[in-house]
CSV table of C-alpha atoms in Angstrom, one decimal:
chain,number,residue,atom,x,y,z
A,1,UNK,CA,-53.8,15.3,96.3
A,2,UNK,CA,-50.8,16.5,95.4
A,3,UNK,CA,-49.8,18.2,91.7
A,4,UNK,CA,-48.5,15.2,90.0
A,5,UNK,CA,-51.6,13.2,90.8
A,6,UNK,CA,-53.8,16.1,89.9
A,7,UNK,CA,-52.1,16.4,86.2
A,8,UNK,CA,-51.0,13.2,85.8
A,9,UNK,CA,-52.7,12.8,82.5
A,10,UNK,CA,-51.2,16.0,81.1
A,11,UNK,CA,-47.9,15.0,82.5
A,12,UNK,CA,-48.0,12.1,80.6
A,13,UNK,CA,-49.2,13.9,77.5
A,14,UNK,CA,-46.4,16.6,77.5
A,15,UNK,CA,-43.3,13.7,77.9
A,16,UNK,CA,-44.6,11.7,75.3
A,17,UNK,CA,-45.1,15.0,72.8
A,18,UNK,CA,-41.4,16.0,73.9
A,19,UNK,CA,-40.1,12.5,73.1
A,20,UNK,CA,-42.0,12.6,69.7
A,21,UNK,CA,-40.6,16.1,69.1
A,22,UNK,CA,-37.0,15.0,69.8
A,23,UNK,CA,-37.0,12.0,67.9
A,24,UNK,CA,-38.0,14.0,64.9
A,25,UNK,CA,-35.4,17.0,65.8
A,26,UNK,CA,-33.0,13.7,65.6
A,27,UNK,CA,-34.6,12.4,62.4
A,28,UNK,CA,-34.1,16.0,61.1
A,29,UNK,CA,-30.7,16.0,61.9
A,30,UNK,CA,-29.5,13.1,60.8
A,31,UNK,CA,-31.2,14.1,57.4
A,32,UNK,CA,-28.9,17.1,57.5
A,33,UNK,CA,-25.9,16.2,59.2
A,34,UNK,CA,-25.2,12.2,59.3
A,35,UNK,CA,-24.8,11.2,55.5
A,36,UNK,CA,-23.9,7.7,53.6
A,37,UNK,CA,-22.8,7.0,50.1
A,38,UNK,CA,-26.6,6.0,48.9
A,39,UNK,CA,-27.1,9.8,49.3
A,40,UNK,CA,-24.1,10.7,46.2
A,41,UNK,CA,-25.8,12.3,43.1
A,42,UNK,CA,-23.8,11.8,40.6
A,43,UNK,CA,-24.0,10.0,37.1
A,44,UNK,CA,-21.6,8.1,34.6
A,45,UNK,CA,-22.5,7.7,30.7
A,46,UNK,CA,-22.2,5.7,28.8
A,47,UNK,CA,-21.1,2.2,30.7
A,48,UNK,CA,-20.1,1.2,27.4
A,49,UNK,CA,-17.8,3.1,25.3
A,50,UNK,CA,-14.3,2.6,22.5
A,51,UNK,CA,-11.0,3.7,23.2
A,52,UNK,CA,-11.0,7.6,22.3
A,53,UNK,CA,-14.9,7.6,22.8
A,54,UNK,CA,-16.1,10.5,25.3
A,55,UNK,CA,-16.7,9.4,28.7
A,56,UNK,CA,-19.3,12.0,30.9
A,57,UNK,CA,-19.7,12.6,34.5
A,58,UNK,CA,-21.5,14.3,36.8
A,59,UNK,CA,-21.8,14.9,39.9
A,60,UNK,CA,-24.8,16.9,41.8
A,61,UNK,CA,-24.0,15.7,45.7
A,62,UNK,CA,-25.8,19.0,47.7
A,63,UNK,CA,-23.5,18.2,50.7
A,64,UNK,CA,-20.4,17.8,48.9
A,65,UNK,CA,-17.2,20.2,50.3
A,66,UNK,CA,-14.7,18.3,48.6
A,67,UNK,CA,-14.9,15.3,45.6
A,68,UNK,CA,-12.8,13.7,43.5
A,69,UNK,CA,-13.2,11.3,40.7
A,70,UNK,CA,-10.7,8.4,40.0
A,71,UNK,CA,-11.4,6.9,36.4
A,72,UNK,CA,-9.2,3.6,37.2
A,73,UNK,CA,-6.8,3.9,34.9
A,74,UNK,CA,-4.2,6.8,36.6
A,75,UNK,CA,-5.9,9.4,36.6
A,76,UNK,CA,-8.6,11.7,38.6
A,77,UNK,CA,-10.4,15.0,38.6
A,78,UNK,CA,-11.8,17.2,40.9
A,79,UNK,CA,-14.3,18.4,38.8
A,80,UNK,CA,-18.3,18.3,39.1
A,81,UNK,CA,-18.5,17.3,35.7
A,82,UNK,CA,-16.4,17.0,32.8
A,83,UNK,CA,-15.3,14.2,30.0
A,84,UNK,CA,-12.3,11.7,30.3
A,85,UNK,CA,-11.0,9.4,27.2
A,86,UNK,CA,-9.7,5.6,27.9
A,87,UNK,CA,-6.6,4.8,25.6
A,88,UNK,CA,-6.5,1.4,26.4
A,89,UNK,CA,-9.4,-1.4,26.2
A,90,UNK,CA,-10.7,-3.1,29.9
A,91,UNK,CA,-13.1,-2.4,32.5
A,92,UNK,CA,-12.3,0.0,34.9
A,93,UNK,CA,-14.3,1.3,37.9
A,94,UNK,CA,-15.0,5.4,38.1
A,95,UNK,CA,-15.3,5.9,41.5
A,96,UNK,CA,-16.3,9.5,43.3
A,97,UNK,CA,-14.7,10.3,46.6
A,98,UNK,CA,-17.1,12.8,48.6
A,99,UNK,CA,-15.7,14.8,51.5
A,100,UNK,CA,-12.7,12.2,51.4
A,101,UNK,CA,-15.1,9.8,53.3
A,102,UNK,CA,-18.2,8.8,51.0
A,103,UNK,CA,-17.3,6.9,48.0
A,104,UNK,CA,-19.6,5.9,45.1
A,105,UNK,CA,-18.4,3.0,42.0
A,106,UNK,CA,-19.8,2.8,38.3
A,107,UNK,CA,-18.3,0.2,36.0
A,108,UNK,CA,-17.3,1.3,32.4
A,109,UNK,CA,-16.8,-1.6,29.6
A,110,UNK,CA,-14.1,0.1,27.3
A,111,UNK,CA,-13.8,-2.1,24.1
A,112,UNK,CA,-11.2,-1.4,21.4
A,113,UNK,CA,-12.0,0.5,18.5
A,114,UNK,CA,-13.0,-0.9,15.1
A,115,UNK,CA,-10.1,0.3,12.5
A,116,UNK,CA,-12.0,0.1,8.9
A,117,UNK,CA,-10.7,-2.2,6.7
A,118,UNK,CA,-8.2,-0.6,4.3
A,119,UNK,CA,-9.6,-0.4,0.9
A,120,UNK,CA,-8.0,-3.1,-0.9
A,121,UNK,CA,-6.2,-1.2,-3.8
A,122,UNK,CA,-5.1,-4.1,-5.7
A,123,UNK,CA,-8.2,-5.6,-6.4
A,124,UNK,CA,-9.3,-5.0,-9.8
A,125,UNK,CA,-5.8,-3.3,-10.4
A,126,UNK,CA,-4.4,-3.0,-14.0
A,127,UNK,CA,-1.1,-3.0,-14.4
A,128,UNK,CA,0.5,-3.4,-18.5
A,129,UNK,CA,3.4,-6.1,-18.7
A,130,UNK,CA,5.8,-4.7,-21.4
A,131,UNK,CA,9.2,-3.9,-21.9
A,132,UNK,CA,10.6,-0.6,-21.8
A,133,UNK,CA,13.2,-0.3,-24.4
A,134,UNK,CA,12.8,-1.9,-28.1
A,135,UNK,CA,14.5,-1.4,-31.6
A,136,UNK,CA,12.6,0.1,-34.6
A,137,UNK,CA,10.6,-2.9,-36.1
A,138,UNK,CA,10.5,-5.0,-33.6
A,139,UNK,CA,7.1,-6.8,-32.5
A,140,UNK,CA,7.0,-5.9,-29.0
A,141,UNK,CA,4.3,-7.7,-26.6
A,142,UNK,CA,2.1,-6.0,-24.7
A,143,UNK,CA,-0.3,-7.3,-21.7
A,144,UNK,CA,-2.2,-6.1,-19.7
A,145,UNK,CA,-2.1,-7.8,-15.8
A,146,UNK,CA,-6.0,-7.5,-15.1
A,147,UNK,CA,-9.4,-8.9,-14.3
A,148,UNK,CA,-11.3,-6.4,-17.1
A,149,UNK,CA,-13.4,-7.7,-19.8
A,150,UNK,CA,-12.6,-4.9,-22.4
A,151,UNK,CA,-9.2,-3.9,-23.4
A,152,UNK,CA,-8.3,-0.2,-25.6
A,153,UNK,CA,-4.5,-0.5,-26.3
A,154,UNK,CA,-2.9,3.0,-27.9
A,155,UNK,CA,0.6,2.6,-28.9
A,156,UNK,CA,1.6,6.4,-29.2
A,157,UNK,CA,2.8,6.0,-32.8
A,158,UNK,CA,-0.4,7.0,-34.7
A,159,UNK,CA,-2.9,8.9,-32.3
A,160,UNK,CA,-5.3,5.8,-32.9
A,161,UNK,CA,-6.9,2.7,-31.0
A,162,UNK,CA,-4.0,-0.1,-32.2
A,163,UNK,CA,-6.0,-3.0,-30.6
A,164,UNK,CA,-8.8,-4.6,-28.5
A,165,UNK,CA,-7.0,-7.4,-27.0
A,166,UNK,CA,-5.7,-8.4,-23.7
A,167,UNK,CA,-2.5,-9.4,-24.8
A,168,UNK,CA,-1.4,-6.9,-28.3
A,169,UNK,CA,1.4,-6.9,-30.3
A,170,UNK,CA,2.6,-4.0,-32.2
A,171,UNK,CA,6.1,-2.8,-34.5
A,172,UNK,CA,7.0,0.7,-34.2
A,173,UNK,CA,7.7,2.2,-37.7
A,174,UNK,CA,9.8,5.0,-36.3
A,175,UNK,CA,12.4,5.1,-32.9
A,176,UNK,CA,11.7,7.5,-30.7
A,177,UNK,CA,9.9,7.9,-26.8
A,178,UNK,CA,6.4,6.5,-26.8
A,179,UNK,CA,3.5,6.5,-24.2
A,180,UNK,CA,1.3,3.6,-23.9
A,181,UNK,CA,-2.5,3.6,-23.0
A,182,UNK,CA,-4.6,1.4,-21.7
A,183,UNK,CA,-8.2,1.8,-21.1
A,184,UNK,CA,-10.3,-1.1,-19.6
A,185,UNK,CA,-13.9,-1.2,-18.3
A,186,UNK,CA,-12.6,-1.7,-14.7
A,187,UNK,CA,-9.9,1.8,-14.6
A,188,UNK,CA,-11.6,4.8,-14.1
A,189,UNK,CA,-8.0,6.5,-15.3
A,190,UNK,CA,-6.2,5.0,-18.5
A,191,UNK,CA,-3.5,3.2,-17.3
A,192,UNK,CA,0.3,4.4,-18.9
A,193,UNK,CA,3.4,2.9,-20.0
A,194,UNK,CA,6.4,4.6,-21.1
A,195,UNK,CA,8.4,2.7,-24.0
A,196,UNK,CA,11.7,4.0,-25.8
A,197,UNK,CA,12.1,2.7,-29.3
A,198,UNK,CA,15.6,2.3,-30.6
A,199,UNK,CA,16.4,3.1,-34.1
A,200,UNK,CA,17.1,0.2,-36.5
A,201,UNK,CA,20.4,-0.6,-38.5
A,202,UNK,CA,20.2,1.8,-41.3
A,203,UNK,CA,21.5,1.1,-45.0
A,204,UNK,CA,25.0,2.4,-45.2
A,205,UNK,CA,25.5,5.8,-47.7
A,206,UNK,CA,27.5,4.8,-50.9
A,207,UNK,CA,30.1,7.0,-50.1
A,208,UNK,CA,30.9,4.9,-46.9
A,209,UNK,CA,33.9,2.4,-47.5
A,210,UNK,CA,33.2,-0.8,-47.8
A,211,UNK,CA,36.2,-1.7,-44.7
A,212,UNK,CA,34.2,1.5,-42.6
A,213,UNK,CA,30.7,-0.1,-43.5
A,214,UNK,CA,32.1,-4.1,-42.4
A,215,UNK,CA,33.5,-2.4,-39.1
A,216,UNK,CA,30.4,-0.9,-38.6
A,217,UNK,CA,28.3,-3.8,-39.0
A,218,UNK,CA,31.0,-5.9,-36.7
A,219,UNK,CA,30.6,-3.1,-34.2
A,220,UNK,CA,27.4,-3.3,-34.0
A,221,UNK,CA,26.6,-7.2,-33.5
A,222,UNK,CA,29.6,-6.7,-31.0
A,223,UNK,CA,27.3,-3.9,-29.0
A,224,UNK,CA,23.9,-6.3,-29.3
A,225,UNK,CA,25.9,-9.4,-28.0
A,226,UNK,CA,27.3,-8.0,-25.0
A,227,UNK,CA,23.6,-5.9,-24.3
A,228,UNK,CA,22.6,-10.0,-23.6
A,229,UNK,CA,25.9,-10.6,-22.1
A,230,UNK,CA,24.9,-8.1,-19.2
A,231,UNK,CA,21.7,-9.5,-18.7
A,232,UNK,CA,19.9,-6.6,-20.6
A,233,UNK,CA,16.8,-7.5,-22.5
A,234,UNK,CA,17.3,-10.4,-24.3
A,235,UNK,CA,14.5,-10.7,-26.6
A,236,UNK,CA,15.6,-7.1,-28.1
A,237,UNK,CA,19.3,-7.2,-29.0
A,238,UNK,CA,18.3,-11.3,-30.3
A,239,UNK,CA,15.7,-10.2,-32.5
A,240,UNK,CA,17.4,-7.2,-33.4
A,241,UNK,CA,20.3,-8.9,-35.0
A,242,UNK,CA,18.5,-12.2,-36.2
A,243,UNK,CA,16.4,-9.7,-38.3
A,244,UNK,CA,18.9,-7.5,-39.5
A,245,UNK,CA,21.6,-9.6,-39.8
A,246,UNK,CA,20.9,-13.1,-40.0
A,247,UNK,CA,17.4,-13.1,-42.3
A,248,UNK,CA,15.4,-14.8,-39.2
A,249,UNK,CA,17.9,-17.6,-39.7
A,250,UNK,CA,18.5,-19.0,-36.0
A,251,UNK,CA,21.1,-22.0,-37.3
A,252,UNK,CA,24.0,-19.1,-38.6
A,253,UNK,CA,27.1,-20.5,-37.7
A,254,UNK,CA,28.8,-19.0,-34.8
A,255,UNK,CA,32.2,-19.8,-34.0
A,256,UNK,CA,33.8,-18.7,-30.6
A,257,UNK,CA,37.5,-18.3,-29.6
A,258,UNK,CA,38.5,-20.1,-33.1
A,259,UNK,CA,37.1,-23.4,-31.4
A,260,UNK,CA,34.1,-24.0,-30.7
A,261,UNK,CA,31.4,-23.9,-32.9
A,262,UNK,CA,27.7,-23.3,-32.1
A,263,UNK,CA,24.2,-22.2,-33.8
A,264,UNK,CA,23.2,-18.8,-33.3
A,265,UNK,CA,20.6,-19.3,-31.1
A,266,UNK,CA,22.4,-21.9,-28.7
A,267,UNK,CA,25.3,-19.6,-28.2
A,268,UNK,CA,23.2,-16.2,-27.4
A,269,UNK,CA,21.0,-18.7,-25.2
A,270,UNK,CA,24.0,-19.9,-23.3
A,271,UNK,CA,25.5,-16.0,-23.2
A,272,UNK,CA,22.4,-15.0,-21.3
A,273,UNK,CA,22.9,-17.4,-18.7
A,274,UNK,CA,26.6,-17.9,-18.4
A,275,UNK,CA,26.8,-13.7,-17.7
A,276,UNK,CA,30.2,-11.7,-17.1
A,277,UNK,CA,31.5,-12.5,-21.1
A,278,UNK,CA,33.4,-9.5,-22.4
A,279,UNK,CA,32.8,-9.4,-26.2
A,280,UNK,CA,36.3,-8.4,-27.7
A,281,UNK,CA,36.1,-8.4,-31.6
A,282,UNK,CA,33.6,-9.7,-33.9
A,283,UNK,CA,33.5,-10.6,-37.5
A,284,UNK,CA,30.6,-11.4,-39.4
A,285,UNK,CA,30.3,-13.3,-43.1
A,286,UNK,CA,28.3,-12.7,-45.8
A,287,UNK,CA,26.8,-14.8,-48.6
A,288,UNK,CA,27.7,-14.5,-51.9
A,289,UNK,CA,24.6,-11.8,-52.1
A,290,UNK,CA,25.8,-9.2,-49.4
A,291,UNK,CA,22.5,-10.0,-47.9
A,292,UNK,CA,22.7,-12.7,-45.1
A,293,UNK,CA,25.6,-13.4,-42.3
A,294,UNK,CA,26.0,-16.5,-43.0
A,295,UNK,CA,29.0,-16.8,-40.2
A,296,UNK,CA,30.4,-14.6,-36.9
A,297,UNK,CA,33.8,-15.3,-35.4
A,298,UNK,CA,33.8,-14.4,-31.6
A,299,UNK,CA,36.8,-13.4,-29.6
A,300,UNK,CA,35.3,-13.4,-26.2
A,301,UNK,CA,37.0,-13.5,-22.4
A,302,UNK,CA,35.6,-13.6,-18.3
């Protein structure tokens, strides 16, 4: 009997141990050597983020020599961890590159940013409606542009509330510059308005002559009509003269280039519209009293 029959059994024994040990020095190898992408470590949070929202990664890959992220939008890192930023919206792919060979994706969902809505600074917004510039006198309208319930007008003049109602009028006793204030149960600040108040005509001194005191006068109705023949504030240099000329009497005869003849009113109406009139002379009539103009002769040219 030869050796191989005598230890056949432990023959057999011995090649199949060595084939077990060998297929796990294989197994053990491949562990350590042969590698595919379901062995990368690495990590991407959140999938979800904004535009300028912080982006993490991580990556813990023990066989990694070399890696490199690419965040799909241009640019990459090789980093093992760090944070990137998306400027635009879309969905992009992070990918890591290990050893230029193994190659892991994770989508990211980058939405655009929510902007807050502007706070709408007109709502509830006061604003006064008034002119700026008014002779001595003169009822001047005030109103205030506003969704409040309660209205405190002070008109500057006597240091005291004037009125409690959305739309106030008030006559200014003495000319001068004049701050308006409005408080209202919506403003948490008063709301201003700046006024100037021109002085009335003012009864001529005796020892004026009485051809000085009729120029002045004509002067002066010359200077309010050509005010409205500019386009200036109508309602003022009117009132002014129908007040302290006329006696509030709208019908005075006005005659214009020695022709035609018109009603106060209806020719300051038309000189308001039909603009560019230069005002040359003017020459106003009294009644028998010295009180009232009862007539103005225009000379007036384009």
């Amino acid at each position: 009997m030869n050796y191989f029959q005598k230890n056949k059994k432990n023959i057999i024994i011995g090649v199949i141990a060595t084939l077990l040990i060998a297929a796990l020095v294989a197994l053990w190898l491949q562990k350590k050597v042969i590698h595919s992408a379901d062995d990368i470590v690495g990590v991407v949070y959140p999938s979800s983020v904004a535009v300028g929202d912080t982006l993490l990664f991580e990556d813990k890959t023990q066989f990694a020599k070399t890696k490199r992220w690419s965040f799909g939008d241009g640019t990459t890192s090789d980093k093992s961890s760090g944070i990137h930023f998306y400027n635009k919206p879309g969905y992009y792919q992070v990918t890591l590159i290990i050893d230029n060979k193994y190659s892991k994706s994770f989508p990211v969902m980058v939405s655009a940013r929510s902007l807050p809505k502007p706070k709408d600074t007109t709502k509830n917004k006061t604003l006064i409606d008034a002119q700026t510039q008014a002779m001595q006198f003169e009822n001047v309208q005030f109103r205030a542009v506003s969704d409040a319930k309660q209205f405190t007008w002070k008109f500057g003049e006597t240091g005291n509330i004037d009125s409690k109602d959305k739309l106030a009028i008030y006559s200014y006793k003495k000319p001068g510059d004049y701050i308006v204030t409005l408080y209202t149960d919506e403003s948490e600040e008063p709301i201003l308005h700046q006024i100037k108040i021109l002085p009335a005509y003012d009864a001529l001194e005796e020892e004026v002559s009485v051809e000085d005191a009729y120029a002045k006068i004509d002067n002066d109705f010359k200077y309010h009509l050509q005010q409205i023949a500019n386009g200036n504030s109508f309602n003022m240099h009117y009132n002014y003269l129908l007040r302290t000329y006329l006696c509030n009497n709208e019908n005075t005869v006005v005659k214009v280039n020695d022709s035609k003849v018109n009603n106060f009113y209806m020719y300051c109406a038309g000189l308001q519209f039909d603009k560019n009139n230069v005002i040359q002379t003017v020459k106003v009539n009294f009644d028998d009293a010295q009180n009232c103009v009862t007539k103005v002769d225009i000379n007036q040219s384009k």
